[in-house]
PDB file of C-alpha atoms in Angstrom:
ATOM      1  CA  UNK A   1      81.540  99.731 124.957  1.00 88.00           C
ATOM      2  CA  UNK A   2      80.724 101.044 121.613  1.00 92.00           C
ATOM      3  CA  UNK A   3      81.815  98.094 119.544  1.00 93.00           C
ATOM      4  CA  UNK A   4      78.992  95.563 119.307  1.00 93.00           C
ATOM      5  CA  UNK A   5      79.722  91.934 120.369  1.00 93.00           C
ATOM      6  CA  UNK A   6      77.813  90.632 117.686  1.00 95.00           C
ATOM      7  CA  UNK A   7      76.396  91.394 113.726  1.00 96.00           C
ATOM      8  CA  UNK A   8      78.030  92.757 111.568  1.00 97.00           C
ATOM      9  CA  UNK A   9      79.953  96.646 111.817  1.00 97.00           C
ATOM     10  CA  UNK A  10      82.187  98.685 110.049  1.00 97.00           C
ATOM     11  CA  UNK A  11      84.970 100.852 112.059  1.00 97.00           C
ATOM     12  CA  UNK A  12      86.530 103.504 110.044  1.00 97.00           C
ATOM     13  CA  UNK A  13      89.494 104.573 111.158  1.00 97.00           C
ATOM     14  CA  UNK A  14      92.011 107.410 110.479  1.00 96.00           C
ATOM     15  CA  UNK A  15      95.328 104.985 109.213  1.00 94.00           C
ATOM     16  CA  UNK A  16      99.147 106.657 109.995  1.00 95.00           C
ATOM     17  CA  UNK A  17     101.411 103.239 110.657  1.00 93.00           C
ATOM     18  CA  UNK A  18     101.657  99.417 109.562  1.00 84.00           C
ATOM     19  CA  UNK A  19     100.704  99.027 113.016  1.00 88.00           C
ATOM     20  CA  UNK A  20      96.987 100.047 112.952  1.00 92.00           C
ATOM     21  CA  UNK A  21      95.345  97.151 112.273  1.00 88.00           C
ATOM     22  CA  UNK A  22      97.049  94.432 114.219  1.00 87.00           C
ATOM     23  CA  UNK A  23      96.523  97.297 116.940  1.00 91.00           C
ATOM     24  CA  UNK A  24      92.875  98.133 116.684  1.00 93.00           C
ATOM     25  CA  UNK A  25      91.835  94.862 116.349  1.00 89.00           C
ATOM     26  CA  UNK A  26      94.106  93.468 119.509  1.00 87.00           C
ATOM     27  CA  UNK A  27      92.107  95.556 121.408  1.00 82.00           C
ATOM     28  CA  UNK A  28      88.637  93.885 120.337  1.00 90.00           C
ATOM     29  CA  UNK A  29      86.456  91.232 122.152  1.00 88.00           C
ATOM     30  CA  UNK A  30      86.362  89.887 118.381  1.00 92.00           C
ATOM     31  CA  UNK A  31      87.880  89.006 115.523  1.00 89.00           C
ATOM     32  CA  UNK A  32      88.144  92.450 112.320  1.00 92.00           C
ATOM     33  CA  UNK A  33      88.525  91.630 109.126  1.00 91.00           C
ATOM     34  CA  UNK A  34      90.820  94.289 107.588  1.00 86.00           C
ATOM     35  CA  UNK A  35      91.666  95.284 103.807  1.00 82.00           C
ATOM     36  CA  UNK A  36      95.334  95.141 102.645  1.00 83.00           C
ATOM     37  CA  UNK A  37      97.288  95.144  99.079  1.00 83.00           C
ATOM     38  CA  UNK A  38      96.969  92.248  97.217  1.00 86.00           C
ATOM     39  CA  UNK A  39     100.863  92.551  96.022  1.00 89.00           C
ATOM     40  CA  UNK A  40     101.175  92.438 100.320  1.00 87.00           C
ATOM     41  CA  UNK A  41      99.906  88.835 100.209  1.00 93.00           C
ATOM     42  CA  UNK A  42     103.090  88.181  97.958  1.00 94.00           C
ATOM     43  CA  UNK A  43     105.833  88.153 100.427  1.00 91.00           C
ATOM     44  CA  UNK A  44     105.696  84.882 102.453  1.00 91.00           C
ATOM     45  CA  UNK A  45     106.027  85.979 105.817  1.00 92.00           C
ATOM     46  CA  UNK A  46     104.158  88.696 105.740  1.00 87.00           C
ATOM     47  CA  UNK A  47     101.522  87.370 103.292  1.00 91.00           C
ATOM     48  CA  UNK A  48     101.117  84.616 105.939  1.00 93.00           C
ATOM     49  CA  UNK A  49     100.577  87.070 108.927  1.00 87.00           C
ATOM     50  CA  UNK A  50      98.214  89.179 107.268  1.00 87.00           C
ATOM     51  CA  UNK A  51      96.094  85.918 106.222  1.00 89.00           C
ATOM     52  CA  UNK A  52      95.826  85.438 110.256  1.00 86.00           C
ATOM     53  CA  UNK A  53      94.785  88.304 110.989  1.00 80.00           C
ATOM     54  CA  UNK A  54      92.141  87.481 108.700  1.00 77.00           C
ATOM     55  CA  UNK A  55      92.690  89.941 106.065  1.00 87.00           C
ATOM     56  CA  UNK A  56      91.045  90.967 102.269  1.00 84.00           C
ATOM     57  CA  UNK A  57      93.358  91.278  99.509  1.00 85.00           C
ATOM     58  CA  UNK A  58      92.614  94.335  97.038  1.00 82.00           C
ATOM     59  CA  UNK A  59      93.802  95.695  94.391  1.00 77.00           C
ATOM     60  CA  UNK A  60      94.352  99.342  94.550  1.00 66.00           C
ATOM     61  CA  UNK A  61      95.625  99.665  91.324  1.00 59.00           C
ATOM     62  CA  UNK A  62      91.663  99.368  89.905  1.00 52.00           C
ATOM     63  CA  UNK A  63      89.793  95.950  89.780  1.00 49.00           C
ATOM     64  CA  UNK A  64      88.094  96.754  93.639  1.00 59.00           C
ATOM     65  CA  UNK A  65      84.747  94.785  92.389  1.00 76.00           C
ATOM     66  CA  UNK A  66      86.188  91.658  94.181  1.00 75.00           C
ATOM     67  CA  UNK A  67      87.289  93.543  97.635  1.00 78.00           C
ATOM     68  CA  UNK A  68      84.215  95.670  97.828  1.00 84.00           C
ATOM     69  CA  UNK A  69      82.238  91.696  97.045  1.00 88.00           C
ATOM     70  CA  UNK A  70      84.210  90.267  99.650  1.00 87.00           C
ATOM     71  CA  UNK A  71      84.135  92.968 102.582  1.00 89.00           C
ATOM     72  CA  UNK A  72      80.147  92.653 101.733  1.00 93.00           C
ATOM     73  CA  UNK A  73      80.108  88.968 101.965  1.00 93.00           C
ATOM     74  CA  UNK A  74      81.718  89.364 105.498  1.00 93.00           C
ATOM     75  CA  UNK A  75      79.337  91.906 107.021  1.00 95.00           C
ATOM     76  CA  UNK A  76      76.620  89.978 105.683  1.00 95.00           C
ATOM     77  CA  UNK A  77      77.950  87.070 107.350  1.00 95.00           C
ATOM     78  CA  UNK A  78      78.157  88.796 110.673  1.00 96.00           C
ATOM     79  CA  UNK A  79      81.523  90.085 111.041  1.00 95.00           C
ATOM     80  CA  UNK A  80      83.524  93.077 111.641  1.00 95.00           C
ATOM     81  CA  UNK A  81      85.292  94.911 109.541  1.00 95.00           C
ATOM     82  CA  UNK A  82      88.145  97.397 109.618  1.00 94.00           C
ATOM     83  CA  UNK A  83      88.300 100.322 106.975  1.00 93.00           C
ATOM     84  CA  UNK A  84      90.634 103.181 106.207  1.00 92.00           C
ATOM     85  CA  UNK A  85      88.605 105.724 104.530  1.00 93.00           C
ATOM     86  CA  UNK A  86      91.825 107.619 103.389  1.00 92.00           C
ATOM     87  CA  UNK A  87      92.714 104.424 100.863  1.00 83.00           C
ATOM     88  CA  UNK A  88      96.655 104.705 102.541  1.00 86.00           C
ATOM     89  CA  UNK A  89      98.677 105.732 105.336  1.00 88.00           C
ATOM     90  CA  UNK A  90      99.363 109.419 106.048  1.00 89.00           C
ATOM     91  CA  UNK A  91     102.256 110.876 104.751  1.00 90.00           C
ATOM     92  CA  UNK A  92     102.811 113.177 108.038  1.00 92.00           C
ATOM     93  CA  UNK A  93     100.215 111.705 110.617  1.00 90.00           C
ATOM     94  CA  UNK A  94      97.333 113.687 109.777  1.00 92.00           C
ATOM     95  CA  UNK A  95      93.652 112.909 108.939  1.00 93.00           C
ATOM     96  CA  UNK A  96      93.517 113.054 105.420  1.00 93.00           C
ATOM     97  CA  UNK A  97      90.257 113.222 103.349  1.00 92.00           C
ATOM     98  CA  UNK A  98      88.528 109.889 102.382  1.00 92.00           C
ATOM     99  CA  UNK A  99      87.925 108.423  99.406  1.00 86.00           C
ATOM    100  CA  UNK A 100      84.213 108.108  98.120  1.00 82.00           C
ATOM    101  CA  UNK A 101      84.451 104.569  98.217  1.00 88.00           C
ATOM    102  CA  UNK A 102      83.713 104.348 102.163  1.00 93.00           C
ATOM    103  CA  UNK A 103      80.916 105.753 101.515  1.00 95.00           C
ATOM    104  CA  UNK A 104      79.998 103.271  98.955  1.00 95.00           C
ATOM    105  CA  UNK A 105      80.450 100.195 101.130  1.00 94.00           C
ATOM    106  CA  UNK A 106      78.627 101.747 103.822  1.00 96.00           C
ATOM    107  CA  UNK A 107      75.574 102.516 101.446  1.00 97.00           C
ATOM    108  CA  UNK A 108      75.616  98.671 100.192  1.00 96.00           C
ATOM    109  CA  UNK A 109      76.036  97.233 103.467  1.00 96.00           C
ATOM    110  CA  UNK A 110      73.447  97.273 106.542  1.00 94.00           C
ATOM    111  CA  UNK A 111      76.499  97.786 109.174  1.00 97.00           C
ATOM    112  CA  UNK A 112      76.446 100.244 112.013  1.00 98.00           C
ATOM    113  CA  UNK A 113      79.570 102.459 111.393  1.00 98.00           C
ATOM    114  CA  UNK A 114      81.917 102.884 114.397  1.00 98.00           C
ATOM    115  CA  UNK A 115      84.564 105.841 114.225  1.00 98.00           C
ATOM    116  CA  UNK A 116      88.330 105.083 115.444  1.00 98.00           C
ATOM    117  CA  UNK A 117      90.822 107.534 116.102  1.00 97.00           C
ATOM    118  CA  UNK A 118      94.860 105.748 116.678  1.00 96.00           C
ATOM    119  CA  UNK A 119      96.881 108.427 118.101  1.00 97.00           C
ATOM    120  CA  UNK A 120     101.220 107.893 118.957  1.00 95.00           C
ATOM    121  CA  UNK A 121     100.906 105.386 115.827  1.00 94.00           C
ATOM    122  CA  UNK A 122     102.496 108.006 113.490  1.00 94.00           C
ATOM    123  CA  UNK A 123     105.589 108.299 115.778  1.00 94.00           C
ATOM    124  CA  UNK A 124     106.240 104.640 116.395  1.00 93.00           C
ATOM    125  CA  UNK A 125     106.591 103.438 113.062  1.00 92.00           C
ATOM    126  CA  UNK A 126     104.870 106.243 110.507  1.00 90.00           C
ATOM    127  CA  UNK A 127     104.726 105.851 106.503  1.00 88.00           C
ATOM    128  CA  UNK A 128     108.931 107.123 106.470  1.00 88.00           C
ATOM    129  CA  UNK A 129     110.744 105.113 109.063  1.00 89.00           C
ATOM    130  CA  UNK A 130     111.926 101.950 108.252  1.00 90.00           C
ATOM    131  CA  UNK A 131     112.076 100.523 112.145  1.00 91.00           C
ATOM    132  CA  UNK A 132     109.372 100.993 114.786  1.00 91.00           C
ATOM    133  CA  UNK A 133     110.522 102.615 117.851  1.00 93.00           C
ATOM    134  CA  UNK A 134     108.898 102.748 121.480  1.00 94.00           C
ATOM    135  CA  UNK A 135     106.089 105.555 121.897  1.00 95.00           C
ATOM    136  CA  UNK A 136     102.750 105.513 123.470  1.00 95.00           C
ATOM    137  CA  UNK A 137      99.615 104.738 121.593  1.00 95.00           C
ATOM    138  CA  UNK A 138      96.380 105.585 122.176  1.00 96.00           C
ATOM    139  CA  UNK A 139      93.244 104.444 120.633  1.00 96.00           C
ATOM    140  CA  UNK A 140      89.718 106.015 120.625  1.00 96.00           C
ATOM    141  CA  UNK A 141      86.497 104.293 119.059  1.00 96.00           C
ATOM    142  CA  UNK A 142      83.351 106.375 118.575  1.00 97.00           C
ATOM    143  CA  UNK A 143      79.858 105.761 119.464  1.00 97.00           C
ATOM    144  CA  UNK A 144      78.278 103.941 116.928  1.00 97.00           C
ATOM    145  CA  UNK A 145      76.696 105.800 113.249  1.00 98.00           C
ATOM    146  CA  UNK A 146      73.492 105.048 111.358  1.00 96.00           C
ATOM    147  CA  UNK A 147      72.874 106.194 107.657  1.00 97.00           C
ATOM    148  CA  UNK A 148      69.402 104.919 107.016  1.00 96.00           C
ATOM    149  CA  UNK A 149      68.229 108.054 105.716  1.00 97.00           C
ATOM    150  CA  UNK A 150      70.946 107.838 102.896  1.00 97.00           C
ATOM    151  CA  UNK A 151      70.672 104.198 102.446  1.00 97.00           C
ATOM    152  CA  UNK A 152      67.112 104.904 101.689  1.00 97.00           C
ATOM    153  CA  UNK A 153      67.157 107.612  99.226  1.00 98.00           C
ATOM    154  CA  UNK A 154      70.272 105.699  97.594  1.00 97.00           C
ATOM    155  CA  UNK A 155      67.445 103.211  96.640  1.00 97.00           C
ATOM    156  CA  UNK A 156      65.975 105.577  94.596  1.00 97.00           C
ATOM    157  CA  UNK A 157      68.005 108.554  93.667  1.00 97.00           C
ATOM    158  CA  UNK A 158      70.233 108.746  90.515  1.00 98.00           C
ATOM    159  CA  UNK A 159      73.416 108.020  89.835  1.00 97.00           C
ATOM    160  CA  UNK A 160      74.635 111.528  90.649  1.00 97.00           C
ATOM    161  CA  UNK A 161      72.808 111.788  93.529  1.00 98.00           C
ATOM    162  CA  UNK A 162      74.343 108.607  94.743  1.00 97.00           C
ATOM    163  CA  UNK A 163      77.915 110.007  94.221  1.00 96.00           C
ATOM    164  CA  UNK A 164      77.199 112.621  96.191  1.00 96.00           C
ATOM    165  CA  UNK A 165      75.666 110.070  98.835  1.00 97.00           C
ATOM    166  CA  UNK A 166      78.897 108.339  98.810  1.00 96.00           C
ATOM    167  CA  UNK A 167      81.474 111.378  99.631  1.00 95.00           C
ATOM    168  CA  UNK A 168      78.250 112.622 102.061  1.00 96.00           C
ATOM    169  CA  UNK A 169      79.187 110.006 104.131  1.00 97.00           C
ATOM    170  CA  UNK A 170      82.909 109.735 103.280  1.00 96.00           C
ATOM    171  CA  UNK A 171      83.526 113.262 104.575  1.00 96.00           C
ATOM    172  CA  UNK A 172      81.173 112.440 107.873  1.00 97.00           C
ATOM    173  CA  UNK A 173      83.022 109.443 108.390  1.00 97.00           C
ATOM    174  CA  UNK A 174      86.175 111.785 108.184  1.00 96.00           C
ATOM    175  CA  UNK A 175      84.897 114.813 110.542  1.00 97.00           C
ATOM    176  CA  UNK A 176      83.220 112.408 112.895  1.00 98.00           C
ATOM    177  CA  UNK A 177      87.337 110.768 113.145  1.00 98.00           C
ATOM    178  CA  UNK A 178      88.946 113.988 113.335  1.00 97.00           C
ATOM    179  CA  UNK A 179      86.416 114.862 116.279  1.00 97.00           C
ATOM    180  CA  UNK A 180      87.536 112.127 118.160  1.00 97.00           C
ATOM    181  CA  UNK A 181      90.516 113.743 121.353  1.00 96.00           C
ATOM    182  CA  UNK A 182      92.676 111.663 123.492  1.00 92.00           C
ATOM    183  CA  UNK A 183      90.420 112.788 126.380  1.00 79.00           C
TER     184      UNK A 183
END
């Protein structure tokens, strides 16, 4: 219910398994765009599935001008996309801290920001098993967030300001994740 059917939206979730994506977004009425590693697109079979679940490559090694252009072209296009705030999957299943860069997409973009919490994903295949095995998972999305008051003084403030702006919403992003229960 808190996932519009239309326009575009962000959802930020915490990420602890290769599952997450192909998880949150089987459990959508529509399609999520979702970032992965450009080197992922390498591989053919798993550069092809990626590609249908209608992923954008980056490249986390710098060079994120052309992700951060084409997540915007998307959500000004109308669609959905799925973030990770963190930048990578938890080491033991924990929210980590996010990366300012959430903060700077949702500045540039219009989007309504929806908060997703994956729980069990960590124990059926986390960051240090090499198999998936069977566990439950459980997946939690947020009511929807608005940051017009930021994206307004962004506008106008300077460039340390809008740094600040940036990990402002990066860490609300993150405590408004972490606040999320299996309730």
């Amino acid at each position: 219910e808190n996932i519009p059917a239309l326009g575009p939206v962000i959802l930020a979730s915490n990420h602890v398994s290769f599952l997450d994506p192909p998880l949150i977004g089987a459990f959508l009425p529509r399609k999520i765009h979702f970032l992965a590693r450009k080197t992922l697109f390498d591989s053919p079979l798993l550069g092809w599935l990626i590609r249908q679940l209608q992923a954008v490559p980056v490249d986390r090694d710098g060079g994120g001008g052309a992700g951060l252009e084409a997540i915007l072209d998307r959500l000004d296009g109308g669609a959905g996309i799925l973030l990770f705030p963190e930048g990578t999957r938890s080491p033991d299943g924990e929210v980590k801290t996010a990366r300012a860069g959430i903060g700077m997409t949702v500045i540039k973009s219009s989007a309504p920001v929806i908060p997703v919490r994956i729980f069990g994903a960590f124990e059926a295949w986390g960051r240090h098993q090499k198999f998936p095995r069977p566990h439950r998972i459980r997946i939690v999305f947020g009511r929807p967030l608005h940051f017009e008051k930021l994206r307004a003084e962004a506008e106008t403030c300077d460039k340390a300001r809008l740094k600040e702006i940036y990990q402002e919403i990066a860490d609300h992003l993150m405590d408004a994740i972490r606040g999320l229960t299996q309730d």
